[in-house]
Coordinates of C-alpha atoms in Angstrom, one line a residue:
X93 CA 5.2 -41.5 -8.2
X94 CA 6.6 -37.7 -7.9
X95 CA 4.4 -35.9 -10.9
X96 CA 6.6 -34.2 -13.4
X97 CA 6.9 -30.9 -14.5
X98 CA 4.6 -32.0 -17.8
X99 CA 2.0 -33.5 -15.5
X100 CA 1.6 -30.2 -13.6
X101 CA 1.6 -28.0 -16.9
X102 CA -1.4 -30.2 -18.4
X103 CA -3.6 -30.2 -15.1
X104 CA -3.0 -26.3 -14.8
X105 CA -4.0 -26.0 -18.6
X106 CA -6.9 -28.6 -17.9
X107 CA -8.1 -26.5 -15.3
X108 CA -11.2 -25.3 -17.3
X109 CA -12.7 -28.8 -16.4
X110 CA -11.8 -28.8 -12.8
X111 CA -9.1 -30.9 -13.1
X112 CA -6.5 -28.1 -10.9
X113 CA -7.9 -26.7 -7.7
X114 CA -6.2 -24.4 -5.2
X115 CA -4.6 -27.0 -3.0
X116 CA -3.2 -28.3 -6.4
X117 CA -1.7 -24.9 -7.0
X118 CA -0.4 -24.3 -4.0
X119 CA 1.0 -27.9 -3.8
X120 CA 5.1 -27.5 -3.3
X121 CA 5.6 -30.4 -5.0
X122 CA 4.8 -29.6 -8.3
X123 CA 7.0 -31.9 -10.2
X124 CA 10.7 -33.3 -10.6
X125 CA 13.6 -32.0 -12.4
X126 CA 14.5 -34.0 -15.9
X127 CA 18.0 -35.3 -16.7
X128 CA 20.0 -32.1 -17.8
X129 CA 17.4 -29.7 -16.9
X130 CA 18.2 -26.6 -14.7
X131 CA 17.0 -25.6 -11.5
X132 CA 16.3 -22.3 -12.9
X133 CA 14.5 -23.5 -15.7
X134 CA 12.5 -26.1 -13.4
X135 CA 11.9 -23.2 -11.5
X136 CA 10.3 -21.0 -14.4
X137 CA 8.5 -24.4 -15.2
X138 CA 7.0 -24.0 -12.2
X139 CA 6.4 -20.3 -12.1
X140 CA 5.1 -20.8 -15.6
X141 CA 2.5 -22.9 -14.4
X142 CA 1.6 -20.7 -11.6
X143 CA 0.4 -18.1 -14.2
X144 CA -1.0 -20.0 -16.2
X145 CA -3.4 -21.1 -13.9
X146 CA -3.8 -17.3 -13.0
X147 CA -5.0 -16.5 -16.5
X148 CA -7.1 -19.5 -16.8
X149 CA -9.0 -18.3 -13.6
X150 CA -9.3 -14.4 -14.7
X151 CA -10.9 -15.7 -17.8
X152 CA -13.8 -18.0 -16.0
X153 CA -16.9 -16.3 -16.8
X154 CA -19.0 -14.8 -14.3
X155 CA -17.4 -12.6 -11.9
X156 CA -15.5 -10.1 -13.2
X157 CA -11.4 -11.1 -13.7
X158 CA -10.2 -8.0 -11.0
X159 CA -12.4 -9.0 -8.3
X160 CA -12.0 -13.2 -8.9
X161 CA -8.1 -12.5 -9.0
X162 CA -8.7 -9.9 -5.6
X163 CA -10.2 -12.9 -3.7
X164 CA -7.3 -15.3 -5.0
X165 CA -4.7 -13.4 -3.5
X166 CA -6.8 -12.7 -0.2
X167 CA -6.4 -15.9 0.0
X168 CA -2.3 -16.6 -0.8
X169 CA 0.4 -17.7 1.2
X170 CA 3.9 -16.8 1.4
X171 CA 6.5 -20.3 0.0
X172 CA 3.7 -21.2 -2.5
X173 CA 2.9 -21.2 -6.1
X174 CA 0.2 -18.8 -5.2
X175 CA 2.8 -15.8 -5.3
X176 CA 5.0 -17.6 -8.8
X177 CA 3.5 -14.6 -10.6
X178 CA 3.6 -11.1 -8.1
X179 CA 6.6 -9.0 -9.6
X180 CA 9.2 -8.0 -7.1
X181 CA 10.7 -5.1 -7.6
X182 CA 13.5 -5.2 -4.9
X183 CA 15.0 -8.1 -7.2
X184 CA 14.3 -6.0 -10.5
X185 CA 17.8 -4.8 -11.1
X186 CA 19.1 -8.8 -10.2
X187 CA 16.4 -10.7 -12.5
X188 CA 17.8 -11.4 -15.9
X189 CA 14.5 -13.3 -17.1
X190 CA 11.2 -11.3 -17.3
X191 CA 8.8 -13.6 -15.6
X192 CA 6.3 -15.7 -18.0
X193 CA 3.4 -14.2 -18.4
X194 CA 3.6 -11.1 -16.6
X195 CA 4.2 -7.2 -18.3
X196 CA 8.2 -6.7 -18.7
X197 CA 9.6 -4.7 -16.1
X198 CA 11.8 -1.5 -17.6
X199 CA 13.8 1.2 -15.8
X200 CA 12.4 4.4 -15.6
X201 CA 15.2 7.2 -16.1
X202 CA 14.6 9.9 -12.9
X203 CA 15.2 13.3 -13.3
X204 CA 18.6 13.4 -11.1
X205 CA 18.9 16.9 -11.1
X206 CA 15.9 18.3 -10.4
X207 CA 15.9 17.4 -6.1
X208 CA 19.6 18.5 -4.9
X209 CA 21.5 16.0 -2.6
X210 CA 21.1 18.3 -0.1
X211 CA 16.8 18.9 0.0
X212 CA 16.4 14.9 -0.5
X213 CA 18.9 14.1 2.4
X214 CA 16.4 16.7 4.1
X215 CA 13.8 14.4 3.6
X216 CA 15.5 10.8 4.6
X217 CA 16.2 10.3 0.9
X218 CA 19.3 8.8 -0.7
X219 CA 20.3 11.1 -3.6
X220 CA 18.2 10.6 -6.6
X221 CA 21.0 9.4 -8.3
X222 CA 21.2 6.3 -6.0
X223 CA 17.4 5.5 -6.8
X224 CA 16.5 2.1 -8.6
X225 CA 13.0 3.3 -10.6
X226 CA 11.1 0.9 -12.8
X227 CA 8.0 1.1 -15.3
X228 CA 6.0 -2.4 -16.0
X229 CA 5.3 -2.3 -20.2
X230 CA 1.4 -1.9 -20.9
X231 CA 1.5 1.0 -18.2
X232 CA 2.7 3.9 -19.1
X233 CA 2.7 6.7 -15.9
X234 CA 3.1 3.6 -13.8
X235 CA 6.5 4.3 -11.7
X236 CA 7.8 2.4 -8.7
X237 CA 10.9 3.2 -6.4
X238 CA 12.1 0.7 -4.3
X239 CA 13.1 2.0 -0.9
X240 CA 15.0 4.8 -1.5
X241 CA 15.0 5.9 2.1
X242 CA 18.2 6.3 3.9
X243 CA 19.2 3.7 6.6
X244 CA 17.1 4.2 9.5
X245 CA 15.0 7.4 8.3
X246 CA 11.8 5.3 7.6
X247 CA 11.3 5.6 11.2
X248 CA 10.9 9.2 11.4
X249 CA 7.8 8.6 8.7
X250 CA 6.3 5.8 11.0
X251 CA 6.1 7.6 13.6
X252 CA 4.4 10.8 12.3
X253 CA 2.1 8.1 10.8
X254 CA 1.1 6.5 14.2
X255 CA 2.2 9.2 16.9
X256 CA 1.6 12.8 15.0
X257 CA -0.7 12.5 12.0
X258 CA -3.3 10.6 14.1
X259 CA -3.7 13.9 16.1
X260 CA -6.3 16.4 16.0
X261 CA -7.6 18.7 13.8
X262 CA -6.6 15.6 11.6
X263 CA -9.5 13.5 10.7
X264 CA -10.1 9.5 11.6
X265 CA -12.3 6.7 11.5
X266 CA -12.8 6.9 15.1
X267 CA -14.3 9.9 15.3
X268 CA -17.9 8.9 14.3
X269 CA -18.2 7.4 17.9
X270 CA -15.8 9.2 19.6
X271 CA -15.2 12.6 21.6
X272 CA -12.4 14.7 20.2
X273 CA -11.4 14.7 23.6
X274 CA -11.2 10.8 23.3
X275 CA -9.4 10.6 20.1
X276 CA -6.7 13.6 21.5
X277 CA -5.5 11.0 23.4
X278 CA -4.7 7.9 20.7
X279 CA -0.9 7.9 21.3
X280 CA -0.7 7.9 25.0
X281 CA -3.0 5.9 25.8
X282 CA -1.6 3.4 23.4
X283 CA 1.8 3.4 24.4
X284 CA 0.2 1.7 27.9
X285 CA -1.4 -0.8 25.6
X286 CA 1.2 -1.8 23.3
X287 CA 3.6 -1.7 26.2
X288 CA 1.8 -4.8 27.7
X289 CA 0.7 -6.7 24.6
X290 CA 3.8 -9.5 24.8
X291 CA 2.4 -9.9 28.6
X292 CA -0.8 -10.0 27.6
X293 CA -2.4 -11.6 24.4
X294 CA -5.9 -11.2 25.1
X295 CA -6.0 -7.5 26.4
X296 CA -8.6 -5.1 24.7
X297 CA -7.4 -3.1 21.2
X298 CA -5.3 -0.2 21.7
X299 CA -6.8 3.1 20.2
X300 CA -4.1 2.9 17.4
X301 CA -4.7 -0.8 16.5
X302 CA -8.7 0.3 15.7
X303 CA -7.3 3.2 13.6
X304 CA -8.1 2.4 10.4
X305 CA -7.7 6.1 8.1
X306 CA -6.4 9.3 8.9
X307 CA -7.3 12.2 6.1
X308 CA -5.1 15.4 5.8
X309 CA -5.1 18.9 4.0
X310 CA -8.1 19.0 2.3
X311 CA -10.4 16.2 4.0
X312 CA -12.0 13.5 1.9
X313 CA -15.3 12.9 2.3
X314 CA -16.4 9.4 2.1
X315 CA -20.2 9.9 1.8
X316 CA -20.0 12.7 -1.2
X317 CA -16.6 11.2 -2.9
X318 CA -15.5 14.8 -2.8
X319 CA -13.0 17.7 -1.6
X320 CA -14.3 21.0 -0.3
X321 CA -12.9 24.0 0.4
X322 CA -14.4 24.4 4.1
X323 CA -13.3 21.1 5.0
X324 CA -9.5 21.5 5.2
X325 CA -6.2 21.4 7.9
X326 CA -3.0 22.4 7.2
X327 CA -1.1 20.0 5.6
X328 CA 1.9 18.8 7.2
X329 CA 5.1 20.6 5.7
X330 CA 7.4 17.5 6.4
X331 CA 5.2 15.3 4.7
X332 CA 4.2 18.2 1.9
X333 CA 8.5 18.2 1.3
X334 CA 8.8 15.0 0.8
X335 CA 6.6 14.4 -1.4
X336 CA 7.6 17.3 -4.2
X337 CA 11.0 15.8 -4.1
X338 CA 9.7 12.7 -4.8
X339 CA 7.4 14.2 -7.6
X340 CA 10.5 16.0 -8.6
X341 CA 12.5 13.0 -9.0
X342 CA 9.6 11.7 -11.4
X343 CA 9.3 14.7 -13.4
X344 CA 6.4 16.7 -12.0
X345 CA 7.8 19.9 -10.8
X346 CA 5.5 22.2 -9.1
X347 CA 3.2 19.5 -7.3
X348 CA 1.8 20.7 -4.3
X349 CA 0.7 18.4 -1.9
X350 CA -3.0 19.0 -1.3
X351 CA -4.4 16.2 0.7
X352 CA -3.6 13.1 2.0
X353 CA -5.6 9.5 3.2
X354 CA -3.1 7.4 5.5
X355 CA -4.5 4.0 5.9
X356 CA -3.6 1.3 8.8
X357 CA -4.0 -2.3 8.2
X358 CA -3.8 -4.8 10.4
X359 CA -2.4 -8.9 9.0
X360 CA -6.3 -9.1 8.0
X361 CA -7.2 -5.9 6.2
X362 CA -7.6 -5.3 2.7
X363 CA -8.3 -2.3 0.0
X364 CA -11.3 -2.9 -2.1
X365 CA -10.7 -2.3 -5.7
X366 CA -11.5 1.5 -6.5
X367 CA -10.2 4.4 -8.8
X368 CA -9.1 7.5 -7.3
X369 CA -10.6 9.9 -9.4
X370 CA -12.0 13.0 -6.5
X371 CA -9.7 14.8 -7.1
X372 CA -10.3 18.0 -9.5
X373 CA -6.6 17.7 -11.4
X374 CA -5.9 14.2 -13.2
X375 CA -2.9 15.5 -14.5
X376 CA -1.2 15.8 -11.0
X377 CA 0.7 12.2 -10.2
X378 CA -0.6 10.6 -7.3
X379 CA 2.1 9.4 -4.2
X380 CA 2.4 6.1 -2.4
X381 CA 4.6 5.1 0.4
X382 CA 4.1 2.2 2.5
X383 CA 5.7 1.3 5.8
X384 CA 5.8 -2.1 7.9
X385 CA 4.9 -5.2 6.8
X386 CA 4.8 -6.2 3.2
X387 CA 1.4 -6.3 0.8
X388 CA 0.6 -7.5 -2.6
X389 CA -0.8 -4.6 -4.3
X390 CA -3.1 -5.1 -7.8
X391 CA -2.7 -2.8 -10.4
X392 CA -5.9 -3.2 -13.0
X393 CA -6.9 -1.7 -16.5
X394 CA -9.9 0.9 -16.9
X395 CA -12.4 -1.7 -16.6
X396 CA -13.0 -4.4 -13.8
X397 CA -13.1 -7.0 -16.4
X398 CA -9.1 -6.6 -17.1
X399 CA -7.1 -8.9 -15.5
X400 CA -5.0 -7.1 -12.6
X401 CA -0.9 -7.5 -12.8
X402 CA 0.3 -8.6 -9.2
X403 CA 3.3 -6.9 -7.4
X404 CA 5.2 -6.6 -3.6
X405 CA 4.9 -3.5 -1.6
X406 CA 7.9 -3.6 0.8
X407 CA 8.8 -1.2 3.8
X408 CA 9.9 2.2 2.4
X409 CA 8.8 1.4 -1.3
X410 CA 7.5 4.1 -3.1
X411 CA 5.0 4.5 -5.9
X412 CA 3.7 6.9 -8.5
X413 CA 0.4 6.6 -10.5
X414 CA 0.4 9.6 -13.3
X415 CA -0.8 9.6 -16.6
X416 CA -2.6 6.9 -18.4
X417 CA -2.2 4.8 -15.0
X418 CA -3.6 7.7 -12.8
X419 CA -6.6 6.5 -13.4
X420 CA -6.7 2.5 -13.3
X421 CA -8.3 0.2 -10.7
X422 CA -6.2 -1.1 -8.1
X423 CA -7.1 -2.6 -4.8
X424 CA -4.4 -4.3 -1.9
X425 CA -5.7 -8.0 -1.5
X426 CA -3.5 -9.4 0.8
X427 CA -0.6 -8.0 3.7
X428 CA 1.8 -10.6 4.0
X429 CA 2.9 -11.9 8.0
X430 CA 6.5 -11.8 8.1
X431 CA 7.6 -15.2 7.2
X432 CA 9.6 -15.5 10.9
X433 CA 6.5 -14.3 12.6
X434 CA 5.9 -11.1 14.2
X435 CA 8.9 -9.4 13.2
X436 CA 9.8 -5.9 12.0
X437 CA 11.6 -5.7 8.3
X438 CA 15.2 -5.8 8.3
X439 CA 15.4 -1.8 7.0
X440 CA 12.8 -1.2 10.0
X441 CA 15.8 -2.6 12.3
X442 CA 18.5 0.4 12.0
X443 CA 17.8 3.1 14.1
X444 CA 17.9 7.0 12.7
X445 CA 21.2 8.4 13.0
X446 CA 22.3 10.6 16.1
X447 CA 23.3 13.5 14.2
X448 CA 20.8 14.9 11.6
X449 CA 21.9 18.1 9.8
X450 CA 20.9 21.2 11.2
X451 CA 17.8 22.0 8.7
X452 CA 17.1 18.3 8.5
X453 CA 13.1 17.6 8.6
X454 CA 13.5 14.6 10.5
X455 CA 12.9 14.3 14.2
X456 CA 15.4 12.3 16.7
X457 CA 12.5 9.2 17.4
X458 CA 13.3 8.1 21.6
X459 CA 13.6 4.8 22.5
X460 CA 10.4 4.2 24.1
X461 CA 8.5 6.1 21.1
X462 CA 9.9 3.6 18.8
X463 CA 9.2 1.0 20.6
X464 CA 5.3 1.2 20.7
X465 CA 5.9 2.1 16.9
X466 CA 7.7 -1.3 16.3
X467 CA 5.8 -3.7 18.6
X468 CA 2.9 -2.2 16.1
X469 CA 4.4 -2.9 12.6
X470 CA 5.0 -6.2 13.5
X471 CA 1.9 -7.0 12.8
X472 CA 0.3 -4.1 11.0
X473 CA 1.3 -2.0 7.9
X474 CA 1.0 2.0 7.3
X475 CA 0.3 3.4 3.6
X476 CA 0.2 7.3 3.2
X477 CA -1.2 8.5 -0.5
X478 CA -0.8 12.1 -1.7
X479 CA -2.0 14.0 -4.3
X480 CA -3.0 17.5 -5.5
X481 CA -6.6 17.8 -5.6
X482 CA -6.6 21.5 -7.4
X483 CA -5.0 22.9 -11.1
X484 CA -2.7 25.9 -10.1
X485 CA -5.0 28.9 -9.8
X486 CA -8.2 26.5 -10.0
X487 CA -11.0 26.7 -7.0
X488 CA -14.0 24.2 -5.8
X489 CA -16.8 24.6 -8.2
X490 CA -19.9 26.0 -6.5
X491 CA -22.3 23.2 -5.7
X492 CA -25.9 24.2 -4.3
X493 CA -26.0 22.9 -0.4
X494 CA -28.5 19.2 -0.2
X495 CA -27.8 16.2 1.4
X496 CA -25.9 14.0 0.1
X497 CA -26.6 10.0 0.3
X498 CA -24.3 7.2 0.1
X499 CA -23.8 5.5 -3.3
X500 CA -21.9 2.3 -2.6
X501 CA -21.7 1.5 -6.4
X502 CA -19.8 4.7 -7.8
X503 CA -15.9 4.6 -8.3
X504 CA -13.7 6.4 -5.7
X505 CA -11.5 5.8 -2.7
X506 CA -12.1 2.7 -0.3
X507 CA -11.9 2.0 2.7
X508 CA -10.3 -0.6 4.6
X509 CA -12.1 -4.2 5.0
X510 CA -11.1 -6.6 8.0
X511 CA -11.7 -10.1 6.9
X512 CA -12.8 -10.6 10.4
X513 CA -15.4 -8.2 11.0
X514 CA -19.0 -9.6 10.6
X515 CA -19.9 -8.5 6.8
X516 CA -17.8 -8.9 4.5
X517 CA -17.3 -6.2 1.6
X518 CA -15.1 -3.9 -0.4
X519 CA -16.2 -0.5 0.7
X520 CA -17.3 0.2 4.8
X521 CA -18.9 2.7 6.3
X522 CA -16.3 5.5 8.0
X523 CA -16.3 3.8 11.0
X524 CA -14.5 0.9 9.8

């Protein structure tokens, strides 16, 4: 006999005892519909459930709630209950139902006229007017932007990402075992690689598929946690625009784009749960704009022990942490294979437009340029995060020279973690 939607409910709310497992959860057939009951409401039934079980979990004891909740979604699939409770904020302006159990999702008003139609066209952007920006109740600074890229001008950003950025006297994960000499070359002797992956599966990695961070501007270091002063590039002006129109948008005139971490990840890759909290000025927002294939990103509290709130990050989505949420935990758990295989997002498919305005930042992107760019996202996902590490008229503090060792337990940026490689943890050495 089918179970019904009251069956599912009491095993979810049993679950302290056992009674639900995973492959209950993630069980599609989770119940029937009832004589004059709804599709939608057998639907929220279900999603109900979902989060239910959620909370039940995040309040085990033992392991803290962040990291069990990390593992649970490292684990999720796309078309099951697993995802009933990740907000979507591509549907936010459709969904007339908050979902149970998760924080209300409420628009955020932009500042229209502080980035002319003009400067954000510059950058790709649609006019801010044209933006959809949301807030999730509980935290406040917290701002998301759904794609507000126009058609086809996400592909300009990719490929600074994979082509430009990844060039010297940028900084990389492959550079602890590499010659700069070696490294100069990423892109071109990628393109050969990428070229010939459909003819050949089991060829070696490509340069740009074992690229895992690329730092800007002022250069992070991973060892210290820190910014210095005589560590430090120029920092792209393209990517330095775009970004204080964005902050614009969101009401922090005057940012200055200081330093930037680009991270690659591959279908297997995950972010560790960290704070970023290196950088000098916490009243500066920090940027986030993620390209290729979707992830499920974890927003936290101040402690580990707060249950995380779940959420899609979708080609060209944007997202700003200031204020209160500058400094929670988040981590990225999980990025989701497109659910037709290895395919490119459907905003990734339009190509940039043949004519850009005269003072326009973008760059035309060939055919055979964007070709080793999209035979990459379709299995792989690029985030770049920007922020302002100094106050306006503030320097580096003086800091007597020592050696500095690695503390693996103190707060700050992670790196990337591959579930395949052979240990498995949330922070890795540089040469990850």
């Amino acid at each position: 006999m089918a179970r019904t939607v009251e069956t599912a409910m009491l095993k979810v709310n049993d679950s302290r005892t056992g009674v639900v497992t995973r492959k209950n959860l993630r069980d599609p057939d989770l119940g029937v519909l009832f004589p004059g009951q709804t599709a939608r409401s057998f639907e929220m039934g279900k999603m109900a459930a979902a989060v239910a079980s959620l909370a039940t979990l995040a309040a085990e004891p033992g392991e803290d709630a962040f990291r069990r909740l990390f593992r649970f979604y490292r684990q999720s699939r796309r078309g099951t209950a697993d995802l009933g409770g990740v907000i979507d904020f591509s549907e936010a302006h459709v969904a007339r139902v908050p979902k149970p159990g998760v924080p209300k999702v409420v628009r955020f008003h932009l500042n229209v006229s502080s980035v002319s139609e003009h400067d954000a066209c510059r950058a790709g952007l649609q006019p801010v007017s044209k933006w959809q920006a949301y807030g999730l109740e509980g935290y406040p600074g917290f701002i998301f932007i759904p794609n507000p890229f126009l058609p086809g001008c996400q592909r300009h950003w990719v490929k600074q990402c994979l082509k430009l950025y990844s060039q010297k006297p940028n900084v990389c994960n492959l550079d602890k075992h590499m010659t700069k000499e070696e490294t100069q070359g990423l892109w071109e002797q990628s393109k050969e690689f990428l070229r010939s992956k459909e003819m050949n599966k089991r060829r070696p990695r490509s340069l740009l598929e074992r690229l895992r961070w690329v730092t800007l501007g002022y250069h992070y270091n991973w060892d210290s946690k820190k910014y210095s002063a005589d560590h430090y590039t120029p920092f792209p002006s393209d990517l330095a625009f775009l970004s204080e129109q964005v902050a614009a948008a969101c009401g922090f005139q005057g940012f200055q784009a200081e330093a930037g971490i680009l991270n690659y990840y591959r279908l297997d890759s995950t972010l560790g749960i960290h704070v970023d909290r290196s950088e000098l000025d916490h009243s500066k927002p920090l940027l986030s704009f993620s390209f290729g294939q979707s992830a499920i990103f974890l927003l936290g509290g101040l402690k580990r022990d707060e249950a995380p709130t779940a959420m899609f990050m979708h080609s060209g989505d944007i997202m700003v942490m200031s204020g209160f949420s500058r400094l929670l935990n988040h981590a990225v758990p999980r990025v989701l294979p497109h659910p037709d295989g290895e395919c490119l997002p459907r905003c990734l498919e339009t190509p940039l437009p043949a004519l850009l305005p005269s003072d326009s930042l973008l760059e035309p992107c060939s055919v055979e340029d964007w070709q080793v760019c999209a035979t990459y996202l379709k299995t792989a996902r690029v985030n770049m995060t920007v922020r302002q590490v100094l106050a306006t008229g503030q320097d580096f503090p003086l800091e007597p020279i020592e050696e500095t060792k690695r503390d693996t337990s103190a707060d700050g940026l992670c790196h990337l973690d591959d579930q395949s490689s052979p240990v498995k943890r949330v922070r890795l050495s540089s040469d990850s």
